[in-house]
mmCIF file of C-alpha atoms in Angstrom:
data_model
loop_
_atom_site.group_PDB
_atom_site.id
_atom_site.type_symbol
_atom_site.label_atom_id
_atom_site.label_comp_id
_atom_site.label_asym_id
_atom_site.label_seq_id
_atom_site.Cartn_x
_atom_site.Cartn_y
_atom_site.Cartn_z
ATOM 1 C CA UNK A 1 0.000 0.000 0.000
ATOM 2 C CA UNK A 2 1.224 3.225 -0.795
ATOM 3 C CA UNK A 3 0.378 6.146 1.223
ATOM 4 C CA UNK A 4 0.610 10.103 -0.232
ATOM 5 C CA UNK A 5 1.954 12.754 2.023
ATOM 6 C CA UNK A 6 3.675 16.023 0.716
ATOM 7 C CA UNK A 7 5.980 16.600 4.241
ATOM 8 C CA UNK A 8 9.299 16.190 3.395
ATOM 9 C CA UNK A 9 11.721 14.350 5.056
ATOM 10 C CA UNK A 10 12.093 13.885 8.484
ATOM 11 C CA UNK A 11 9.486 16.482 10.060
ATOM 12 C CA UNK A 12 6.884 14.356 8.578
ATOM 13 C CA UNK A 13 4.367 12.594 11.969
ATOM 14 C CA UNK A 14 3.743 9.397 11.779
ATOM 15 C CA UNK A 15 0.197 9.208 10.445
ATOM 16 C CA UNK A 16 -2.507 6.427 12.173
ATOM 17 C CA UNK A 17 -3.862 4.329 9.488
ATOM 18 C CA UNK A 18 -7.371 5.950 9.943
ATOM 19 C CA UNK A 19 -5.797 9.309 8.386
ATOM 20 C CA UNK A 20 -4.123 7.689 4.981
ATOM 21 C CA UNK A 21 -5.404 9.342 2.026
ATOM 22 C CA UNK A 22 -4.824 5.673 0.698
ATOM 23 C CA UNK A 23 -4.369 5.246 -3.638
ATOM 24 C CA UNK A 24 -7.249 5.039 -5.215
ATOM 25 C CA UNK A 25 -6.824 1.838 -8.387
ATOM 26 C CA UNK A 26 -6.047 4.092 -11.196
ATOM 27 C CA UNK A 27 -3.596 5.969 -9.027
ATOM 28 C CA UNK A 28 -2.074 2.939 -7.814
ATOM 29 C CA UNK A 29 -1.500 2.123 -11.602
ATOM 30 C CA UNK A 30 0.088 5.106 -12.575
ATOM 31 C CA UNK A 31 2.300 5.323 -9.908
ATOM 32 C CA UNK A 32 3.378 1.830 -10.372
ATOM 33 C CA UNK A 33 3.603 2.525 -13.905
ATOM 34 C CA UNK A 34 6.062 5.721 -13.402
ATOM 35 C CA UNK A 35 8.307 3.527 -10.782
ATOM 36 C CA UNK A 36 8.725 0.853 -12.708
ATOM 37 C CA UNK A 37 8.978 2.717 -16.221
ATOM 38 C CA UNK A 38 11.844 5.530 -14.607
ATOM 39 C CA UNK A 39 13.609 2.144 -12.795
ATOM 40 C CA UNK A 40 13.750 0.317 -16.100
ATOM 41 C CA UNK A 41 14.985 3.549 -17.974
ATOM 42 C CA UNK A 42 17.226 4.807 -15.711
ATOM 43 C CA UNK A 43 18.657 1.100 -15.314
ATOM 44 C CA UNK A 44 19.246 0.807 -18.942
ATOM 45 C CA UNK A 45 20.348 4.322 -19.704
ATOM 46 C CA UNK A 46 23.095 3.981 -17.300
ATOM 47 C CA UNK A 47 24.103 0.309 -18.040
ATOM 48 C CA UNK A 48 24.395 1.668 -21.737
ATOM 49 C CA UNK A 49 26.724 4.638 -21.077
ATOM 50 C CA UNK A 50 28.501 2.484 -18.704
ATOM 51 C CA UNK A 51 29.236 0.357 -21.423
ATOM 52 C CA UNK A 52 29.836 2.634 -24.099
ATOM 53 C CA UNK A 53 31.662 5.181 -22.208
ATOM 54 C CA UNK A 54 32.909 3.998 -18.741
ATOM 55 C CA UNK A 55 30.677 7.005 -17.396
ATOM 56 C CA UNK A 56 27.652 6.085 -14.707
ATOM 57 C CA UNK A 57 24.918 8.407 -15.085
ATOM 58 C CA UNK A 58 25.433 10.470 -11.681
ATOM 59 C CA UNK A 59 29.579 11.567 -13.676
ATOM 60 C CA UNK A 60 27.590 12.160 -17.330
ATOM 61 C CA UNK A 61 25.221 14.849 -15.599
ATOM 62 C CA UNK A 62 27.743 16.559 -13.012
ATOM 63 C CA UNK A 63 29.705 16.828 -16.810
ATOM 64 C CA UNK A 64 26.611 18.280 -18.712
ATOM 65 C CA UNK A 65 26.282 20.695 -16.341
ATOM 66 C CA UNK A 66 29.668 21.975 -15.995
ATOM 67 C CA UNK A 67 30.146 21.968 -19.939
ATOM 68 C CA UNK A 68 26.471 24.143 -19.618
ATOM 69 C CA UNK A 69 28.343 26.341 -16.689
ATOM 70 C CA UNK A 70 30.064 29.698 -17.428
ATOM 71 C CA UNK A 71 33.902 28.660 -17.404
ATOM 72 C CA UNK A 72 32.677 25.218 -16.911
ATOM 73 C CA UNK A 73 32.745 25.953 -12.978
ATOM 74 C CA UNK A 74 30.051 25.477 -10.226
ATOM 75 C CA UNK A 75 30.073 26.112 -6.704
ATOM 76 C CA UNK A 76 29.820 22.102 -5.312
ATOM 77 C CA UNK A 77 26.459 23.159 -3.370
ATOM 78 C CA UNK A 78 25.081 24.543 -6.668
ATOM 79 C CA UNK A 79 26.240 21.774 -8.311
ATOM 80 C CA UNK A 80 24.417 19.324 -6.287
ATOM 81 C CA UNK A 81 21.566 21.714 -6.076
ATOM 82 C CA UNK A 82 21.328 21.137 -10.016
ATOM 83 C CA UNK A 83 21.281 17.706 -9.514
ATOM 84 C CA UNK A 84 19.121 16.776 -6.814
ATOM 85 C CA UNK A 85 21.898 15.036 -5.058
ATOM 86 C CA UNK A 86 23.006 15.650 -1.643
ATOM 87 C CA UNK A 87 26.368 16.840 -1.183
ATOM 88 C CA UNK A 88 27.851 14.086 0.370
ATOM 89 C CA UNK A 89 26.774 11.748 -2.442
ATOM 90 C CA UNK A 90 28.172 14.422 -4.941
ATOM 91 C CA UNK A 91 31.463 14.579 -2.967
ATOM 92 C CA UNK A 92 32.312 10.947 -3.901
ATOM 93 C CA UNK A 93 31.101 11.178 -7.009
ATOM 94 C CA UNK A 94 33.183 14.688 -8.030
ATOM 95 C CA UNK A 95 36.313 12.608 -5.901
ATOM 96 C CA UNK A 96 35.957 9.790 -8.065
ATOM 97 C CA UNK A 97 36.163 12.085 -11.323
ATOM 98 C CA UNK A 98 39.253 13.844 -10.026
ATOM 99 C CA UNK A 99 41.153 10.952 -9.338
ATOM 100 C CA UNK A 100 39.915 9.956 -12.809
ATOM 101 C CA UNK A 101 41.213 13.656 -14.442
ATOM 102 C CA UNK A 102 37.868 14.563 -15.327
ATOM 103 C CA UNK A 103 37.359 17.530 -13.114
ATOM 104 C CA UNK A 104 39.119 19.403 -10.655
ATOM 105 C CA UNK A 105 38.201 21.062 -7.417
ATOM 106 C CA UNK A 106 39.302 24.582 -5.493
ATOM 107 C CA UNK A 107 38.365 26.833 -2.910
ATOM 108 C CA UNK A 108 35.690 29.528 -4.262
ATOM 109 C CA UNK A 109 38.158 32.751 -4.595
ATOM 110 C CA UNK A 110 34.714 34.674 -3.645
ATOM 111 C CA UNK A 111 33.866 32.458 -0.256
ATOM 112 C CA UNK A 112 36.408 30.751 1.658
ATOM 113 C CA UNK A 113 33.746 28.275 2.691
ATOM 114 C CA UNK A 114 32.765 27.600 -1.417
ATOM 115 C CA UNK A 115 34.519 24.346 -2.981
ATOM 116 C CA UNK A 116 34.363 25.008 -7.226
ATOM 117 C CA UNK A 117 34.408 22.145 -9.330
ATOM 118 C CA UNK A 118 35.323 22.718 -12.701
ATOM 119 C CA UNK A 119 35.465 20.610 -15.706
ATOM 120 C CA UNK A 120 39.299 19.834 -17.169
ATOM 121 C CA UNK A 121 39.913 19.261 -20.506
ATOM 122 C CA UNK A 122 40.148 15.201 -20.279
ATOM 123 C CA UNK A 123 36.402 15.954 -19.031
ATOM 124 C CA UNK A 124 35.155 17.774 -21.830
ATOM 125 C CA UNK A 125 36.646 15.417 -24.072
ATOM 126 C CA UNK A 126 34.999 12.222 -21.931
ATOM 127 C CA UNK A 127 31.543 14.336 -22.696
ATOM 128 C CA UNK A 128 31.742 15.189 -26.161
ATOM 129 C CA UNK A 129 32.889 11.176 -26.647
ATOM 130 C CA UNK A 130 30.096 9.809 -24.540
ATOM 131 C CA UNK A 131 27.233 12.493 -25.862
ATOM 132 C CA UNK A 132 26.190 10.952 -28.786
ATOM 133 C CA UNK A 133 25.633 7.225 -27.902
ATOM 134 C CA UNK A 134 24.248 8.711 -24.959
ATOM 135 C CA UNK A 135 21.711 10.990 -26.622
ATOM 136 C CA UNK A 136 20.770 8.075 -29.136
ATOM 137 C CA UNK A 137 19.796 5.358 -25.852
ATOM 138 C CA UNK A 138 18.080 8.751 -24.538
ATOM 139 C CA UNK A 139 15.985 8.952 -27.862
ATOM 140 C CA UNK A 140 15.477 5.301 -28.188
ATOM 141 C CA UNK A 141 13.825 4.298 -24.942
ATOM 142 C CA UNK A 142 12.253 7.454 -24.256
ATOM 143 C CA UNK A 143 11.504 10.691 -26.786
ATOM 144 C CA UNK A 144 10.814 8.204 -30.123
ATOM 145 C CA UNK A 145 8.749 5.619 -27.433
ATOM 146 C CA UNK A 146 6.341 8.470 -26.561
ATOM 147 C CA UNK A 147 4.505 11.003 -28.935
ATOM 148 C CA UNK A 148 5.301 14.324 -28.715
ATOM 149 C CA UNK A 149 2.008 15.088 -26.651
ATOM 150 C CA UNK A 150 3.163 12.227 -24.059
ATOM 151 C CA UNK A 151 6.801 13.332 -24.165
ATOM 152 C CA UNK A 152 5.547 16.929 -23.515
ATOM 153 C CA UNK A 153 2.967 15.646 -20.600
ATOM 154 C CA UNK A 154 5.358 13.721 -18.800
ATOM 155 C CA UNK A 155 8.332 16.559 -18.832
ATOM 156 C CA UNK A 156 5.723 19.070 -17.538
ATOM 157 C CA UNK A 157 4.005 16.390 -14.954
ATOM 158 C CA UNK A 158 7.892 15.687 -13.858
ATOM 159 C CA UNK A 159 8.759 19.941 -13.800
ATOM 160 C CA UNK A 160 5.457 20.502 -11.496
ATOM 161 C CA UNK A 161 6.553 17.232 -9.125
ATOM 162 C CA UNK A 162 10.708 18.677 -8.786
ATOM 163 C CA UNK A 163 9.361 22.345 -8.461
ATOM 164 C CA UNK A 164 7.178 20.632 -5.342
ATOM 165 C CA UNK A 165 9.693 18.680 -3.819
ATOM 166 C CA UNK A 166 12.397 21.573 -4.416
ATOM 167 C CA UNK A 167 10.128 24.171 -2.474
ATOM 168 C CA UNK A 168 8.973 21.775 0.149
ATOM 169 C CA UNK A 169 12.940 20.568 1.038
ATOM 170 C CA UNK A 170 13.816 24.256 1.024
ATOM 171 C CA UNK A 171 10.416 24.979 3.832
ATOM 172 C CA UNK A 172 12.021 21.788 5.347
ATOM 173 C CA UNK A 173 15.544 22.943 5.824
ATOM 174 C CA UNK A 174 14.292 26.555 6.891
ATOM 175 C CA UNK A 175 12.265 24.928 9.770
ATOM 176 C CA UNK A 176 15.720 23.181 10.822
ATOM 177 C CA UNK A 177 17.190 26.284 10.881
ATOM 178 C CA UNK A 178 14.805 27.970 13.008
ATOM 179 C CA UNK A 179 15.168 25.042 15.343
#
């Protein structure tokens, strides 16, 4: 059984079973259907630029967005902002790519606190390698599976869900504060 709450996180209260807002069937299906479908695509997506470029998906994305970033630098708390990772799973991710050449990090000339990471030239070269083969598994288990309508639906369902989450973690980790 699958009960819906939007409290993130650890302030959530334990709810009695008498208060679940419990799935109704057809939401039961299509959140079954998203799990599984984003499980089975995310599996093969990343076992497919594994194997073509030695890349998992978590070092493909921190090097998108670096290539994306101005002097292809973030701040590491940006960075894992972009991403939707925490920072300590980004740390051994970004530690694994500089032992690996692919990026580099420094402290933030601006903030002494700030760690940048910024992409070296091995990275970019790793990217613009992996990109294509990458982009075609993208297209072929995803955008040409779906029509343009779906395709459309689902990134806009998907934008309104992260925008939700984002703003309810940030209410979250304000409330911390204020503890």
């Amino acid at each position: 059984m699958t009960a819906t709450t939007s409290t993130p996180g650890p302030t959530r209260e334990p709810r009695a079973h008498d208060d679940v807002r419990w799935l109704t069937a057809d939401e039961q299906r299509a959140w079954r259907a998203w799990r599984d479908g984003a499980a089975r695509l995310l599996d093969i997506l990343g076992h497919e630029l594994e194997q073509d470029s030695g890349l998992s998906l978590g070092e493909y994305e921190v090097l998108v967005r670096l290539s994306e970033a101005p002097g292809r630098t973030l701040r590491m708390s940006e960075l894992a902002g972009e991403l939707a990772h925490s920072r300590s799973r980004l740390t051994h991710t970004v530690r694994r790519m500089e032992n690996a050449g692919l990026v580099e990090r420094a402290p933030c000339l601006e903030d002494a606190r700030g760690v940048n990471c910024t992409m070296t030239e091995a990275g970019w070269r790793r990217l613009v390698d992996a990109a294509p083969a990458h982009v075609e598994s993208v297209r072929a288990h995803l955008v040409d599976v779906l029509t343009p309508a779906q395709l459309q639906a689902l990134g806009d369902a998907m934008g309104v869900v992260g925008a939700a989450l984002q703003a309810g973690c940030a209410q979250a980790v304000a409330a911390a504060e204020e503890r």
